[in-house]
Structures are given as structure tokens and as C-alpha cells.
Tab-separated table of C-alpha atoms in Angstrom:
chain	number	residue	atom	x	y	z
A	1	MET	CA	0.000	0.000	0.000
A	2	SER	CA	1.312	3.455	-0.926
A	3	LYS	CA	1.856	5.774	1.990
A	4	PRO	CA	0.128	9.177	2.020
A	5	PHE	CA	2.245	11.965	0.538
A	6	ILE	CA	2.386	14.820	3.027
A	7	PHE	CA	2.835	18.365	1.734
A	8	LYS	CA	3.098	21.497	3.866
A	9	GLN	CA	-0.595	22.388	3.694
A	10	PHE	CA	-2.339	19.178	2.597
A	11	THR	CA	-1.986	15.398	2.407
A	12	ILE	CA	-2.482	13.176	-0.642
A	13	ASN	CA	-3.675	9.600	-0.242
A	14	GLN	CA	-2.709	7.679	-3.384
A	15	ASP	CA	-3.135	3.961	-2.661
A	16	ARG	CA	-6.121	3.699	-5.076
A	17	CYS	CA	-4.517	5.698	-7.892
A	18	ALA	CA	-2.603	4.019	-10.702
A	19	MET	CA	-0.344	7.041	-11.156
A	20	LYS	CA	1.327	8.143	-7.928
A	21	ILE	CA	2.663	11.573	-7.008
A	22	GLY	CA	5.454	12.469	-9.419
A	23	THR	CA	7.666	15.380	-10.334
A	24	ASP	CA	5.631	16.262	-13.451
A	25	GLY	CA	2.432	16.965	-11.518
A	26	VAL	CA	4.206	18.973	-8.838
A	27	LEU	CA	6.050	21.002	-11.469
A	28	LEU	CA	2.834	21.872	-13.293
A	29	GLY	CA	0.936	22.707	-10.103
A	30	ALA	CA	3.712	25.065	-8.980
A	31	TRP	CA	4.453	26.548	-12.432
A	32	ALA	CA	1.021	27.235	-13.966
A	33	SER	CA	0.389	30.970	-13.886
A	34	VAL	CA	-2.265	32.393	-11.559
A	35	ASP	CA	-1.136	35.998	-12.116
A	36	HIS	CA	-4.318	36.694	-14.086
A	37	ASN	CA	-6.358	35.912	-10.934
A	38	PRO	CA	-8.501	33.066	-12.303
A	39	TYR	CA	-11.996	32.754	-10.872
A	40	SER	CA	-12.531	29.243	-12.253
A	41	ILE	CA	-9.977	26.449	-12.821
A	42	LEU	CA	-10.286	23.047	-14.503
A	43	ASP	CA	-7.844	20.140	-14.028
A	44	ILE	CA	-8.181	17.520	-16.780
A	45	GLY	CA	-7.227	13.980	-15.732
A	46	ALA	CA	-6.841	14.864	-12.072
A	47	GLY	CA	-5.563	11.547	-10.685
A	48	THR	CA	-4.903	12.101	-6.980
A	49	GLY	CA	-6.008	15.748	-7.256
A	50	ILE	CA	-2.494	17.051	-6.574
A	51	ILE	CA	-2.489	19.828	-9.204
A	52	ALA	CA	-5.935	21.148	-8.270
A	53	LEU	CA	-4.946	21.176	-4.588
A	54	MET	CA	-1.729	23.071	-5.341
A	55	LEU	CA	-3.707	25.649	-7.317
A	56	ALA	CA	-6.209	25.951	-4.464
A	57	GLN	CA	-3.264	26.772	-2.178
A	58	ARG	CA	-1.738	29.236	-4.647
A	59	SER	CA	-4.838	31.093	-5.825
A	60	ALA	CA	-8.054	32.696	-4.652
A	61	ALA	CA	-10.086	30.921	-7.363
A	62	ASP	CA	-13.648	30.378	-6.169
A	63	ASN	CA	-14.347	27.379	-8.364
A	64	ILE	CA	-11.755	24.634	-8.922
A	65	GLU	CA	-13.060	21.602	-10.782
A	66	ALA	CA	-11.399	18.380	-11.876
A	67	ILE	CA	-12.243	15.529	-14.257
A	68	GLU	CA	-11.138	11.940	-13.689
A	69	LEU	CA	-12.234	8.908	-15.709
A	70	ASP	CA	-10.873	6.064	-13.564
A	71	ALA	CA	-13.396	5.190	-10.828
A	72	ASP	CA	-10.877	4.483	-8.058
A	73	ALA	CA	-8.833	7.592	-8.825
A	74	TYR	CA	-12.033	9.682	-8.941
A	75	GLU	CA	-13.078	8.495	-5.483
A	76	GLN	CA	-9.619	9.091	-4.049
A	77	CYS	CA	-9.388	12.544	-5.642
A	78	THR	CA	-12.762	13.446	-4.132
A	79	ASN	CA	-11.626	12.233	-0.698
A	80	ASN	CA	-8.381	14.203	-0.953
A	81	PHE	CA	-10.371	17.317	-1.857
A	82	GLU	CA	-12.798	16.827	1.052
A	83	ALA	CA	-9.948	16.366	3.531
A	84	SER	CA	-8.260	19.637	2.526
A	85	ASP	CA	-8.712	23.172	3.838
A	86	TRP	CA	-10.257	24.150	0.481
A	87	ALA	CA	-13.007	21.522	0.255
A	88	ASP	CA	-15.648	24.178	-0.419
A	89	ARG	CA	-13.786	25.316	-3.567
A	90	LEU	CA	-12.930	21.897	-5.031
A	91	PHE	CA	-15.109	19.432	-6.963
A	92	CYS	CA	-14.309	16.368	-9.083
A	93	PHE	CA	-16.428	14.988	-11.947
A	94	HIS	CA	-16.336	11.268	-12.765
A	95	ALA	CA	-16.274	11.532	-16.548
A	96	GLY	CA	-14.210	11.242	-19.685
A	97	PHE	CA	-13.017	14.510	-21.160
A	98	ASP	CA	-14.883	14.016	-24.444
A	99	GLU	CA	-18.256	13.546	-22.731
A	100	PHE	CA	-17.535	16.461	-20.393
A	101	VAL	CA	-16.847	18.775	-23.351
A	102	ASP	CA	-19.956	17.582	-25.191
A	103	GLU	CA	-22.096	18.211	-22.117
A	104	TYR	CA	-20.510	21.476	-21.006
A	105	ALA	CA	-19.423	23.362	-24.137
A	106	THR	CA	-22.585	23.995	-26.136
A	107	ASP	CA	-23.777	26.915	-28.246
A	108	GLU	CA	-25.662	28.153	-25.191
A	109	THR	CA	-22.608	28.203	-22.887
A	110	GLU	CA	-21.894	31.735	-21.617
A	111	GLU	CA	-18.393	33.184	-21.261
A	112	ASP	CA	-18.727	33.317	-17.468
A	113	GLU	CA	-19.408	29.570	-17.430
A	114	LEU	CA	-16.032	28.810	-19.008
A	115	TYR	CA	-12.665	28.417	-17.258
A	116	ASP	CA	-10.007	31.099	-16.695
A	117	LEU	CA	-7.282	28.496	-16.204
A	118	ILE	CA	-7.172	24.932	-17.533
A	119	VAL	CA	-4.362	22.569	-16.538
A	120	SER	CA	-3.544	19.024	-17.568
A	121	ASN	CA	-0.752	16.542	-16.936
A	122	PRO	CA	-1.893	14.322	-19.817
A	123	PRO	CA	-0.983	10.718	-20.629
A	124	PHE	CA	1.665	10.855	-23.331
A	125	TYR	CA	2.867	7.386	-24.299
A	126	ALA	CA	1.734	6.873	-27.891
A	127	GLU	CA	3.058	3.310	-27.986
A	128	GLU	CA	1.506	0.372	-26.158
A	129	VAL	CA	2.985	0.029	-22.675
A	130	THR	CA	2.164	-3.026	-20.608
A	131	SER	CA	2.990	-3.039	-16.918
A	132	GLY	CA	0.456	-5.655	-15.859
A	133	ASN	CA	-1.652	-2.910	-14.275
A	134	LYS	CA	-4.453	-1.937	-16.644
A	135	ALA	CA	-5.366	1.260	-14.767
A	136	ARG	CA	-1.740	2.432	-14.793
A	137	ASP	CA	-1.369	1.642	-18.501
A	138	ASN	CA	-4.550	3.584	-19.311
A	139	ALA	CA	-3.306	6.538	-17.263
A	140	ARG	CA	0.009	6.574	-19.157
A	141	GLN	CA	-1.121	6.016	-22.754
A	142	ASN	CA	-2.453	8.946	-24.755
A	143	THR	CA	-4.950	6.684	-26.485
A	144	SER	CA	-7.123	7.439	-23.424
A	145	LEU	CA	-6.763	11.199	-24.066
A	146	PRO	CA	-5.126	12.017	-27.429
A	147	PHE	CA	-3.443	15.418	-27.612
A	148	SER	CA	-5.841	16.441	-30.406
A	149	GLU	CA	-8.852	15.715	-28.183
A	150	LEU	CA	-7.260	17.549	-25.268
A	151	VAL	CA	-6.432	20.702	-27.246
A	152	SER	CA	-9.743	20.886	-29.124
A	153	GLY	CA	-11.666	20.532	-25.859
A	154	VAL	CA	-9.561	23.128	-24.087
A	155	ALA	CA	-10.204	25.623	-26.907
A	156	LYS	CA	-13.953	25.231	-26.313
A	157	LEU	CA	-13.780	25.502	-22.508
A	158	LEU	CA	-11.287	28.381	-22.082
A	159	THR	CA	-12.388	31.972	-21.545
A	160	THR	CA	-11.247	34.642	-24.024
A	161	ASN	CA	-8.470	35.811	-21.704
A	162	GLY	CA	-7.833	32.437	-20.093
A	163	ARG	CA	-4.667	30.341	-19.872
A	164	PHE	CA	-3.996	26.670	-20.594
A	165	ALA	CA	-0.964	25.034	-18.947
A	166	THR	CA	0.384	21.533	-19.528
A	167	ILE	CA	3.521	19.400	-19.234
A	168	ILE	CA	4.598	17.042	-22.018
A	169	PRO	CA	7.754	15.272	-23.226
A	170	TYR	CA	10.181	17.738	-24.798
A	171	LYS	CA	10.292	15.639	-27.980
A	172	GLU	CA	6.560	16.372	-28.436
A	173	GLU	CA	6.858	20.138	-27.925
A	174	GLU	CA	7.090	21.329	-31.532
A	175	GLU	CA	4.193	19.195	-32.776
A	176	PHE	CA	2.037	20.044	-29.757
A	177	ILE	CA	2.483	23.784	-30.370
A	178	LYS	CA	1.538	23.332	-34.055
A	179	LEU	CA	-1.518	21.327	-33.018
A	180	ALA	CA	-2.568	23.986	-30.502
A	181	GLU	CA	-2.274	26.728	-33.124
A	182	ASN	CA	-4.755	24.803	-35.289
A	183	PHE	CA	-7.269	25.460	-32.516
A	184	LYS	CA	-6.171	29.089	-32.065
A	185	LEU	CA	-4.208	28.488	-28.886
A	186	TYR	CA	-0.826	30.228	-28.896
A	187	PRO	CA	2.238	29.748	-26.656
A	188	LEU	CA	2.853	32.414	-24.048
A	189	LYS	CA	5.455	30.753	-21.844
A	190	ILE	CA	7.740	27.718	-22.277
A	191	THR	CA	9.980	26.186	-19.615
A	192	ARG	CA	12.171	23.236	-20.614
A	193	VAL	CA	13.077	20.897	-17.763
A	194	LYS	CA	16.334	18.970	-17.214
A	195	GLY	CA	17.090	16.544	-14.390
A	196	ASN	CA	20.597	17.994	-14.017
A	197	VAL	CA	22.959	20.280	-15.916
A	198	LYS	CA	24.466	17.445	-17.963
A	199	ALA	CA	21.175	15.740	-18.771
A	200	GLU	CA	19.119	16.256	-21.897
A	201	VAL	CA	15.911	18.265	-21.730
A	202	LYS	CA	13.187	15.821	-20.674
A	203	ARG	CA	9.957	17.816	-20.282
A	204	SER	CA	8.349	20.986	-21.603
A	205	LEU	CA	6.041	23.105	-19.480
A	206	LEU	CA	3.802	25.030	-21.883
A	207	GLU	CA	1.342	27.851	-21.311
A	208	PHE	CA	-1.103	28.984	-24.008
A	209	GLN	CA	-3.587	31.786	-24.566
A	210	LYS	CA	-6.115	32.622	-27.289
A	211	THR	CA	-4.173	35.516	-28.819
A	212	PRO	CA	-0.740	35.284	-30.512
A	213	CYS	CA	2.175	36.469	-28.369
A	214	ALA	CA	5.047	38.391	-29.966
A	215	ASN	CA	7.468	37.698	-27.102
A	216	ILE	CA	7.190	34.131	-25.852
A	217	LYS	CA	8.914	33.756	-22.475
A	218	THR	CA	11.315	30.804	-22.827
A	219	GLU	CA	13.326	29.449	-19.904
A	220	GLU	CA	15.194	26.346	-18.745
A	221	LEU	CA	14.735	24.701	-15.352
A	222	VAL	CA	17.342	22.324	-13.919
A	223	ILE	CA	16.080	20.216	-11.010
A	224	GLU	CA	19.289	18.955	-9.351
A	225	ASN	CA	22.903	20.097	-9.067
A	226	ASN	CA	23.797	16.649	-7.719
A	227	ARG	CA	21.746	13.679	-6.540
A	228	HIS	CA	19.183	15.063	-4.039
A	229	VAL	CA	20.934	18.447	-4.085
A	230	TYR	CA	18.347	20.694	-5.671
A	231	THR	CA	18.953	23.881	-7.617
A	232	GLU	CA	17.884	27.243	-6.260
A	233	ASP	CA	15.349	27.610	-9.090
A	234	TYR	CA	13.674	24.285	-8.279
A	235	ILE	CA	13.644	25.042	-4.547
A	236	ASN	CA	12.067	28.443	-5.156
A	237	LEU	CA	9.400	26.863	-7.363
A	238	THR	CA	8.422	24.070	-4.971
A	239	LYS	CA	9.327	25.271	-1.450
A	240	ASP	CA	5.725	26.200	-0.563
A	241	PHE	CA	4.748	22.545	-0.999
A	242	TYR	CA	7.496	20.028	-0.201
A	243	LEU	CA	8.123	19.533	3.527
A	244	LYS	CA	11.901	19.371	3.176
A	245	MET	CA	12.395	22.300	0.800
């Protein structure tokens, strides 16, 4: 059984979730911009609920919603939300993203019913991966949420001045940006993540908006100087969450 993951202001139980707490989710939850003071936030594929909980801690958003397809993960996410200090601002839907978009984004949907910030740590393995755990494989493989389905749905659910933030493999960055532009979502901020100075770039943190940006903010984030010796940039990003930062 997986032990609860204890952060400074909340605890995550994860024993019923196929995908456990990982660096990608924490990075996205700490990095996604809340400078535009979002009123409503949506987390697509919430898993344990870690990203939504981090955004509840970081923002004053009144309405923070999450979508999770897997039944066990949905129940655990809901329990993690209810056990937090922000239970009155957090809600999880048990649904697939496609059915959620079909239900929610109609011709009658008003601007104030859409989301000011949408975040997703999506599954990104295009190839078949077999671990022996069906729920984990589904959570990892983008056949359960193809990038095209993710981006097209986000475009329908995002407010005019909203932001969409995600984390994907660096090798997918160029194609993902082209795909997003097909749905009139344009990069605003890009942070490329390396495990250490000598390592290759592994992940891309991407933030999009609905209007083209002339000056895209591009940065690099290195996580460790040496094994378990974290860089100042990574500490500054995550210190409000990790107990030992």
C-alpha cells in the first residue's frame, strides 16, 4: 500500500490511484500561472487531485473543478479534496473529457461559465505500454486522451483571456504547439526541464492563450545540481509545498 504523501498544507492519499505523485504533476501545479487571478480552474485527468490542490493553495479561485475517468482515482481525488482546507472550492467529476466537453461546451454556454485556467498533466505514451496494471497503462497512454482531443476541448472551454498550462515530453513540444495553433491556442510561456545540468531536456512546461504572443517567455529549469541536491530555481518553485524544501 502506498503511503500518504504529506505536503506542507495538505496530504495526498494515493493507494487507489494508478499514477502516484510524481515530479511532473508537482512542477505543473507550482508553475502554472495564476497571475491573471482566475476565478474558475479546470484540471483535466486529475488523478490524486495534486495539481488542483496546489492551485487551491496558490490562488483565490472560487471554483476549482477536476475531471477523472478512472473510478478508483475519482473516489480518491474526491476524498483528498474533502480532507483539505479548500473543500468548499474543489469538486471532481467522474467523466471522460470528451463527454464532459460535449455536455458542457454547447452553443448556449456563456463566457462566465467557461474556465479562466485549464491545466492538464496528460498521458503521453503513444506506444503500447504493458505493466500488468491496466489502470496504470490507461493513465500513461495517450490513447485514453489524445493530444488532439485535449487541445480541441480546451479551446472550447477556455475563456477569451484564459490560460492553458500543460507538461509534455520535450520531444513532443514542436508538434504540440503546431496542433494547438490549429485550434487558435498560442504559446505564451515555455519552460524546458532537465534533471541535471548534464542531462538532456526531458519535459516541456507550456502555457497557451487565445491571442498570438510576440514575445514568448522561454526558460530552462534544472532540477538537481547533484543527486538530491536541488537547484535554487527548483527550490524556489516548490518550497511552498514540499516539507523538506
